[in-house]
Coordinates of C-alpha atoms in Angstrom, one line a residue:
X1 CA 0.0 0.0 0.0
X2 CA 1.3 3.3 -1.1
X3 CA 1.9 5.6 2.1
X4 CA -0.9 8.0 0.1
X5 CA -3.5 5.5 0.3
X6 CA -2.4 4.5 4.1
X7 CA -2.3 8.2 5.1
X8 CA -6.3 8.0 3.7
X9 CA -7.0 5.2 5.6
X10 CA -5.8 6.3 9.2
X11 CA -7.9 9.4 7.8
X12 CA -10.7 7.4 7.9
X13 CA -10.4 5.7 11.2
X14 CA -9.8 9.0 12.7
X15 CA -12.7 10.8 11.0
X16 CA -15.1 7.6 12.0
X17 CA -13.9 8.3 15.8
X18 CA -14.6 12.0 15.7
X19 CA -18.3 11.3 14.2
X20 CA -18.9 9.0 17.2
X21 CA -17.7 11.5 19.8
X22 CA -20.0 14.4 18.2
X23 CA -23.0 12.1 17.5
X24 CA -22.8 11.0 21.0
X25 CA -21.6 14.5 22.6
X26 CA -24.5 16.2 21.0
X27 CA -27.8 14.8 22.1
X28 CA -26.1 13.4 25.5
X29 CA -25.6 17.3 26.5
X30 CA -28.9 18.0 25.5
X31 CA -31.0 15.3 27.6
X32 CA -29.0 16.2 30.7
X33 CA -30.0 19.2 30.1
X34 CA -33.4 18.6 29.3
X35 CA -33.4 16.7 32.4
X36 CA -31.9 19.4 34.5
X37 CA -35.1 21.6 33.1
X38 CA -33.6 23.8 31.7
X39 CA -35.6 25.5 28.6
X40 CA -35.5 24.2 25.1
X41 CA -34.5 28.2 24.3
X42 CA -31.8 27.9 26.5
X43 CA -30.6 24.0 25.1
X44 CA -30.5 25.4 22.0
X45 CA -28.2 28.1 22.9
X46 CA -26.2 26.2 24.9
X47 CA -26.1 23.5 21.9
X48 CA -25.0 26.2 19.6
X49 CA -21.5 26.8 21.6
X50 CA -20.1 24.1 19.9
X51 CA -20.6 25.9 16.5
X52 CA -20.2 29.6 17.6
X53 CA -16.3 27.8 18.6
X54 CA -16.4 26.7 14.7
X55 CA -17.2 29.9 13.4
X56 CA -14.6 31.7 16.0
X57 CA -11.5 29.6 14.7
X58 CA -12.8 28.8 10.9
X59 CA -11.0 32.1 9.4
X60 CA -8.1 31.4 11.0
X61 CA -7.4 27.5 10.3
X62 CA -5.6 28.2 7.3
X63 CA -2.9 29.6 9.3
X64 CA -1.7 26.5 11.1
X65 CA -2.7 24.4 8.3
X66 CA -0.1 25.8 5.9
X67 CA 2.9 26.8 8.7
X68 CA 2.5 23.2 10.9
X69 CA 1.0 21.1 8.7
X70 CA -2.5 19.0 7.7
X71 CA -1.3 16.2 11.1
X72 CA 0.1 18.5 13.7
X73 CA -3.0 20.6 13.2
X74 CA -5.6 17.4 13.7
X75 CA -3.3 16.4 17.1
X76 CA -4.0 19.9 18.3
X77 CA -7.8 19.6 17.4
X78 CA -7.8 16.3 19.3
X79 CA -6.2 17.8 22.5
X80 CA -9.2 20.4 22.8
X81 CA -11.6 17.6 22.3
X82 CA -9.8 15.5 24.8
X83 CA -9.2 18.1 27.0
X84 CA -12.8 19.3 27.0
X85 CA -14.4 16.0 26.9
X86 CA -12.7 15.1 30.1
X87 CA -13.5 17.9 32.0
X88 CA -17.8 18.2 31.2
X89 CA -18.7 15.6 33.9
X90 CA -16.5 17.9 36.5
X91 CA -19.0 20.4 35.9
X92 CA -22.8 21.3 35.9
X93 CA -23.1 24.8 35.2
X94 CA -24.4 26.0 32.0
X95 CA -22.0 28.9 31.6
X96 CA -18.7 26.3 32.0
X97 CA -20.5 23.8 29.7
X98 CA -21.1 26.4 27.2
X99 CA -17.4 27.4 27.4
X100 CA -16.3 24.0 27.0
X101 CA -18.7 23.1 24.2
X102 CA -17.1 26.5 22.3
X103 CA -14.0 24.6 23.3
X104 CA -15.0 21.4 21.9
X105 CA -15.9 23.5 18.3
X106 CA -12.7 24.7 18.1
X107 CA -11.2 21.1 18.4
X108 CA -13.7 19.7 15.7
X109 CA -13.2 22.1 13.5
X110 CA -9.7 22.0 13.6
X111 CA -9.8 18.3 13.0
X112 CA -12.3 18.2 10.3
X113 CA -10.9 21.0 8.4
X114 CA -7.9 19.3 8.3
X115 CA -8.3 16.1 7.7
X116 CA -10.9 17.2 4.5
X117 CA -8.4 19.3 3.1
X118 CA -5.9 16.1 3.4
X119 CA -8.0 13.7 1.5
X120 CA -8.6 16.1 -0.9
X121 CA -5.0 16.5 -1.6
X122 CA -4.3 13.2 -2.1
X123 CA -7.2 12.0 -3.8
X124 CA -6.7 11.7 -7.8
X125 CA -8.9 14.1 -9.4
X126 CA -10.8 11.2 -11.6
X127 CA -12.1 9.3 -8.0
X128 CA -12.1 12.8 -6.0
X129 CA -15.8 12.1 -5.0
X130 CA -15.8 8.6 -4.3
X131 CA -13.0 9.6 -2.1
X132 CA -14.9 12.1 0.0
X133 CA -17.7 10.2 -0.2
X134 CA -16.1 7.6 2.4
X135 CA -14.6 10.1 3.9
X136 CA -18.2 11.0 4.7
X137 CA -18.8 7.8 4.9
X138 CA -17.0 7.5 7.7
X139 CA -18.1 10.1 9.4
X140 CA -21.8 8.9 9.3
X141 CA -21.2 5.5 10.6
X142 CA -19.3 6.7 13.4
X143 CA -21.9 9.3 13.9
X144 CA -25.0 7.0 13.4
X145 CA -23.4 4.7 16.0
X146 CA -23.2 7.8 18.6
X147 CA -26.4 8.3 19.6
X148 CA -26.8 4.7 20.7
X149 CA -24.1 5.6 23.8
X150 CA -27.3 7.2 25.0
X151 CA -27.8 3.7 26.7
X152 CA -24.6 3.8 28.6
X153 CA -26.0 6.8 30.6
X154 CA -28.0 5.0 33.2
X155 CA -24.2 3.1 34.2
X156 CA -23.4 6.4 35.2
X157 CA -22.6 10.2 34.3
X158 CA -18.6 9.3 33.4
X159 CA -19.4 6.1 31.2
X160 CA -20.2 7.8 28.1
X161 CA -17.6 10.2 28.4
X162 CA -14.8 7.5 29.6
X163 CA -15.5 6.1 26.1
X164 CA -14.9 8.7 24.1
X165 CA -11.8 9.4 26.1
X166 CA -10.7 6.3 25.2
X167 CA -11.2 6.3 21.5
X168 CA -9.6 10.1 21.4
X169 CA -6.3 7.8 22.7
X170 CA -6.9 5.3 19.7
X171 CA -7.0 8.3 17.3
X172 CA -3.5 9.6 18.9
X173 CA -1.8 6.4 18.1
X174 CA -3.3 6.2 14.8
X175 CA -2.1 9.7 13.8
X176 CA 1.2 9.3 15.4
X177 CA 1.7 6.4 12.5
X178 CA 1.8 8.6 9.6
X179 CA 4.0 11.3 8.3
X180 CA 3.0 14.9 8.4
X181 CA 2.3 16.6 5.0
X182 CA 1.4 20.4 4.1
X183 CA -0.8 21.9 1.5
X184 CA 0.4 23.4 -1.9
X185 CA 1.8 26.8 -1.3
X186 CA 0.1 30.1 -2.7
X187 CA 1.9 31.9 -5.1
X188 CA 2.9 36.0 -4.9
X189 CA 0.7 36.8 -7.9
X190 CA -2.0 34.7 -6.1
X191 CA -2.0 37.0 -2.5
X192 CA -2.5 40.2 -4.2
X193 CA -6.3 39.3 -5.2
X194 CA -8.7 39.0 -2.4
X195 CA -8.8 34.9 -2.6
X196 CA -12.3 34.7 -0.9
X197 CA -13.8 37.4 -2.9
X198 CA -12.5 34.9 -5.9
X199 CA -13.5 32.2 -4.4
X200 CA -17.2 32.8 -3.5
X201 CA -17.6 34.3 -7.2
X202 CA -16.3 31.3 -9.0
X203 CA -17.6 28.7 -6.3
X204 CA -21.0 30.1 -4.4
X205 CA -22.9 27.0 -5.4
X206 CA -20.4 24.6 -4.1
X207 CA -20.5 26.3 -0.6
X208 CA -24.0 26.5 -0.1
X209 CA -24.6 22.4 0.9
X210 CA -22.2 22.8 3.8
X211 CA -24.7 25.6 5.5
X212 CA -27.5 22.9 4.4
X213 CA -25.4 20.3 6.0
X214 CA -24.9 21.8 9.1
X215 CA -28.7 23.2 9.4
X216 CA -30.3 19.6 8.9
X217 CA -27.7 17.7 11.1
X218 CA -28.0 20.2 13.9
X219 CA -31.6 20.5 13.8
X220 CA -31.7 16.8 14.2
X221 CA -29.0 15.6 16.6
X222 CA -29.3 19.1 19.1
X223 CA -33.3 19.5 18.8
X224 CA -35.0 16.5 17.6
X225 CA -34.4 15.1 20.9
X226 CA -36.2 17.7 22.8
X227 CA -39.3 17.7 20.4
X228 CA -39.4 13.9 21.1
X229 CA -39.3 13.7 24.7
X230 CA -42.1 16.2 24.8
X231 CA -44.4 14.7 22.2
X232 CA -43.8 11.0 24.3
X233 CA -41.2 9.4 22.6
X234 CA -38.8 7.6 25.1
X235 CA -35.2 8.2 25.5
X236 CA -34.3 4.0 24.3
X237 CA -36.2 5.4 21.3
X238 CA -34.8 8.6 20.3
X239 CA -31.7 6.9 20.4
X240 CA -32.5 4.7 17.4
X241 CA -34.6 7.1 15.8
X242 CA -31.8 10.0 15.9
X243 CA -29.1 7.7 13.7
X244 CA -31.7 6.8 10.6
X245 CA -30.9 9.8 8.9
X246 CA -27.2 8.8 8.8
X247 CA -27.8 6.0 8.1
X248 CA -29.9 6.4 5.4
X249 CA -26.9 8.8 3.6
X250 CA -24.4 5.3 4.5
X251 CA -26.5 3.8 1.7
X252 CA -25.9 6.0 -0.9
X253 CA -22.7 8.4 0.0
X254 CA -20.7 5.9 -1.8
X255 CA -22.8 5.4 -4.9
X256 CA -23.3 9.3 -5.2
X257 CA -19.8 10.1 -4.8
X258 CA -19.2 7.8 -8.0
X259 CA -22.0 8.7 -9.9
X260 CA -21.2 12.4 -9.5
X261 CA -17.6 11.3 -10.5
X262 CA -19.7 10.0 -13.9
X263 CA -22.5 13.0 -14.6
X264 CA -21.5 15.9 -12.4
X265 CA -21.7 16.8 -8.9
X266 CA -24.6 19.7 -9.4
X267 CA -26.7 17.3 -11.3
X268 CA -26.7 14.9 -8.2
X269 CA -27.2 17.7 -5.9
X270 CA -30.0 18.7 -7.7
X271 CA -31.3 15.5 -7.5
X272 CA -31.2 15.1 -4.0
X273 CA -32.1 18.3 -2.6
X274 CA -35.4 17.8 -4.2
X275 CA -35.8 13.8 -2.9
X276 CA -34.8 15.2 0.7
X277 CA -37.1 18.5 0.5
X278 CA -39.9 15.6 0.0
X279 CA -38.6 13.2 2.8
X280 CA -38.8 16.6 4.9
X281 CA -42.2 18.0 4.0
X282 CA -43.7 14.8 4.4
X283 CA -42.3 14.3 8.1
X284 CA -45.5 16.3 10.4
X285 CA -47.5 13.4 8.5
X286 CA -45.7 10.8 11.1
X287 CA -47.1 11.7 14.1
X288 CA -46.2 9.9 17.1
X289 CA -45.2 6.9 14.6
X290 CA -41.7 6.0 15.6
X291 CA -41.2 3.7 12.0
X292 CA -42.1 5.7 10.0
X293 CA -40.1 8.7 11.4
X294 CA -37.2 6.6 11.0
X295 CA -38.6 5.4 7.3
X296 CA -38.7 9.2 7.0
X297 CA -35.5 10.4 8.2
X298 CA -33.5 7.6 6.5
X299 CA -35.4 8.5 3.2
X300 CA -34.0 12.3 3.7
X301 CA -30.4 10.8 4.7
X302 CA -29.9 8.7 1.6
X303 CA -30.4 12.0 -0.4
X304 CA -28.7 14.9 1.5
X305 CA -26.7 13.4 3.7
X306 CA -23.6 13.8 1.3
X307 CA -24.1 17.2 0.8
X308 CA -21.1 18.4 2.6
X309 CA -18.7 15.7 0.9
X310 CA -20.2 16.8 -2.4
X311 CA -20.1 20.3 -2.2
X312 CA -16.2 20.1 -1.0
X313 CA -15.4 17.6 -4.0
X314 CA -17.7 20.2 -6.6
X315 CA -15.6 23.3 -5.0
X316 CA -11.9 21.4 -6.0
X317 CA -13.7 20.3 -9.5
X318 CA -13.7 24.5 -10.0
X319 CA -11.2 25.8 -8.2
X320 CA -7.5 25.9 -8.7
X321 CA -5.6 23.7 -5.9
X322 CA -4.2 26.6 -4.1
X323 CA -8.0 27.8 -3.4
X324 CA -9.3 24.9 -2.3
X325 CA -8.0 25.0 1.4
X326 CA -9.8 28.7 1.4
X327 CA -13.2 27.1 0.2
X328 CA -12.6 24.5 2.8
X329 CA -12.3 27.3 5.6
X330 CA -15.6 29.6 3.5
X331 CA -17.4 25.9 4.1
X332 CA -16.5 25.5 7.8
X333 CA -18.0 28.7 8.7
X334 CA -21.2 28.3 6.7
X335 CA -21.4 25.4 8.3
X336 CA -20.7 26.7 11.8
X337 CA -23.6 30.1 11.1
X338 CA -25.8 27.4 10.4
X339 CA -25.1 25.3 13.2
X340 CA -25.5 28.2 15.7
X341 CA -29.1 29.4 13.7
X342 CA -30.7 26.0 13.9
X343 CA -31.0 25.1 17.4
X344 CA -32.0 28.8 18.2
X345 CA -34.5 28.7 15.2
X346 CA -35.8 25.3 16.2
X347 CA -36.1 26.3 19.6
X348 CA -38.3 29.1 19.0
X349 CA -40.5 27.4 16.9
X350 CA -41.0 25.0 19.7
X351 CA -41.9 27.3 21.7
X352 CA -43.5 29.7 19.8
X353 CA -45.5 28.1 17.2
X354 CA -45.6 23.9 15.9
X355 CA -42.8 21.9 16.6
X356 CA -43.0 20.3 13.5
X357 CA -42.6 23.1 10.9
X358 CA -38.7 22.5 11.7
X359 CA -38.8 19.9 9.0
X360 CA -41.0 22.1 6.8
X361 CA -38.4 25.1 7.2
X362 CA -35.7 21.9 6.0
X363 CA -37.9 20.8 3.5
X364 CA -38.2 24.7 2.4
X365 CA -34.2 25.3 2.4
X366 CA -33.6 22.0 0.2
X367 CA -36.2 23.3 -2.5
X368 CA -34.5 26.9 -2.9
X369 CA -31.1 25.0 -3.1
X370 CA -32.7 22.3 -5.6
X371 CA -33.8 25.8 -7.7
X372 CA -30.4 27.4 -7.6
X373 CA -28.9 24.2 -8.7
X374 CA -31.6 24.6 -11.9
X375 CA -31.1 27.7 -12.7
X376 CA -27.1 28.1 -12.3
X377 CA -26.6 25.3 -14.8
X378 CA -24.0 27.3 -16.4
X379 CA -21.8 27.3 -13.5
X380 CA -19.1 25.3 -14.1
X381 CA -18.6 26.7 -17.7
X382 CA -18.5 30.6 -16.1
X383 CA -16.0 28.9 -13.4
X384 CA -13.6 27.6 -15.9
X385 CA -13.6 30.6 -17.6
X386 CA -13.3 32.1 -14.5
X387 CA -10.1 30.2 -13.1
X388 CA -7.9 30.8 -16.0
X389 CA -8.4 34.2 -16.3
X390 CA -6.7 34.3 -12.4
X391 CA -3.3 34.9 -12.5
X392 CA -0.7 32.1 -12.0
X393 CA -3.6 29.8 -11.4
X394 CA -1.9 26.3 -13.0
X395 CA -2.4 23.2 -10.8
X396 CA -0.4 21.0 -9.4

């Protein structure tokens, strides 16, 4: 095995380990908190520190990532993950867990950001989205397995949380197996242009499924929860119900990734966003049903739960090389904003008006993205034309 392909697979353990922590992390902290009483205005704010610490360190990721490199940077991500992980239990207050879940979002993000940009590196442009797409992959089955540690909880507060610990230590050893690597290098001609003014006007389509990502996954994992202990659904429940929309996207993150290798990313994501707009919609017609919420979710999953891998694969397919580690940092803090509005948003719907036009407002968001998709077909002509009228903008 070429030390390429072996980097990409300790990728992909490590990736699979940080989508357990945050499927688990996520929901846990917000049934203890539900249970504490605490509001489902104030658990949504408190769920959205974990993002508002995305959005804080997201500009600024691209820093380390080209002076220490794609692994030293994921090692420090995994220290504030660690770090914060351990000390939650210690503490009960919502002001020090919302400090630690900002803490927790910076780790993440730092982890994620780097770990994307490194597969995308290394993948060959011809199998770019089947790359990603286990890459996401790997991510969802780590993350659809999460919310089943819900279980460990009556074993005691620390159980949960000793596990993650532990599997933060597997991740160190795996990372300390492979050699560090840094991203291609901007060039002089390249700094005097503002590169995220470029990069939005060649690649705004590609960045808008990472804020889709982030709104349906947070509105899920961080407020689903509460709207199902109050309608009746138990705990033992939510915690199978929560991982169908992942998955549903295992299913099909694969086969997307090398279809849209085959006819085009947009095309797929067209596609989709109108299958999951439909999935979503349809959800308030559930009720208290538990099967076919989980019929449902998966349903939505299948089709948008690759959005993020996509639209990262679709922003390399029009960017030059040196760009992409800037479209990776504009997609990290879309994702982050929409992280911090959903739980906020959801909440006050809860509390305000129907719980369940949260999937309708999903539903909604998918069906504007599906029209963009439609009517920006000429995209990736006007970004070719685009990217070679930049100066000093070969690849490789």
């Amino acid at each position: 095995m070429s030390s390429s392909r072996y980097t990409f697979w300790v990728l992909i353990l490590v990736v699979a380990i940080s989508g357990l922590s945050q499927g688990l992390s996520i929901p846990l902290l917000a049934v203890l908190l539900e249970k504490q009483g605490v509001s489902s205005v104030m658990n949504g704010l408190n769920a959205a520190a974990l993002y508002v610490g995305m959005v804080l360190v997201s500009p600024l990721l691209e820093i380390p990532l080209r002076r220490i490199g794609y692994r030293s940077t994921i090692l420090w991500g995994m220290l504030l993950l660690t770090i914060a992980t351990a000390l939650i239990p210690l503490f009960s207050h919502l002001a020090v867990w919302f400090v630690l879940r900002m803490l927790m979002g910076i780790g993440d993000s730092s982890l994620h950001y780097a770990s994307q940009m490194w597969v995308t590196k290394i993948a060959a442009p011809q199998t770019r989205g089947r790359d990603l797409s286990l890459y996401g992959l790997s991510y969802g089955v780590g993350f659809s397995i999460g919310p089943l540690g819900l279980n460990l909880l009556p074993l005691g507060l620390w159980v949960p949380f000793g596990v993650l610990l532990c599997l933060y230590a597997v991740a160190f050893v795996l990372l300390s197996r492979i050699r560090n690597d840094y991203p291609e290098k901007i060039r002089q001609a390249e700094t005097k242009q503002n590169k995220y003014a470029a990069v939005l006007r060649i690649g705004w389509l590609s960045l808008i499924p990472s804020f889709l990502y982030g709104f349906m996954e947070t509105s899920l994992n961080g407020s689903f929860p509460v709207y199902a202990l109050r309608t009746g659904v138990s705990l033992e429940w939510v915690s199978l119900i929560l991982p169908s929309f992942v998955v549903g996207s295992i299913f099909l993150q694969m086969p997307l990734g090398t279809l849209s290798d085959r006819i085009g990313r947009r095309q797929v994501m067209l596609v989709c966003a109108i299958v999951g707009g439909i999935a979503f919609f349809l959800f308030p017609l559930a009720g208290e049903n538990v099967w076919l919420m989980m019929l449902l979710l998966a349903l939505a999953g299948a089709a948008v739960g690759s959005f993020y891998s996509l639209g990262l694969a679709y922003s390399a397919d029009i960017l030059p090389a040196a760009m992409v580690p800037t479209a990776g940092i504009l997609a990290g803090i879309n994702f982050g904003v929409a992280s911090i509005l959903a739980p906020n948003v959801n909440g006050a719907l809860m509390e305000l008006w129907e719980p369940w036009t949260m999937f309708w407002l999903m539903g909604a968001l998918l069906v504007v993205f599906a029209a963009a998709c439609l009517f920006a077909k000429n995209s990736e002509s006007q970004a070719q034309a685009e990217r070679y009228s930049l100066p000093l903008q070969k690849q490789g």
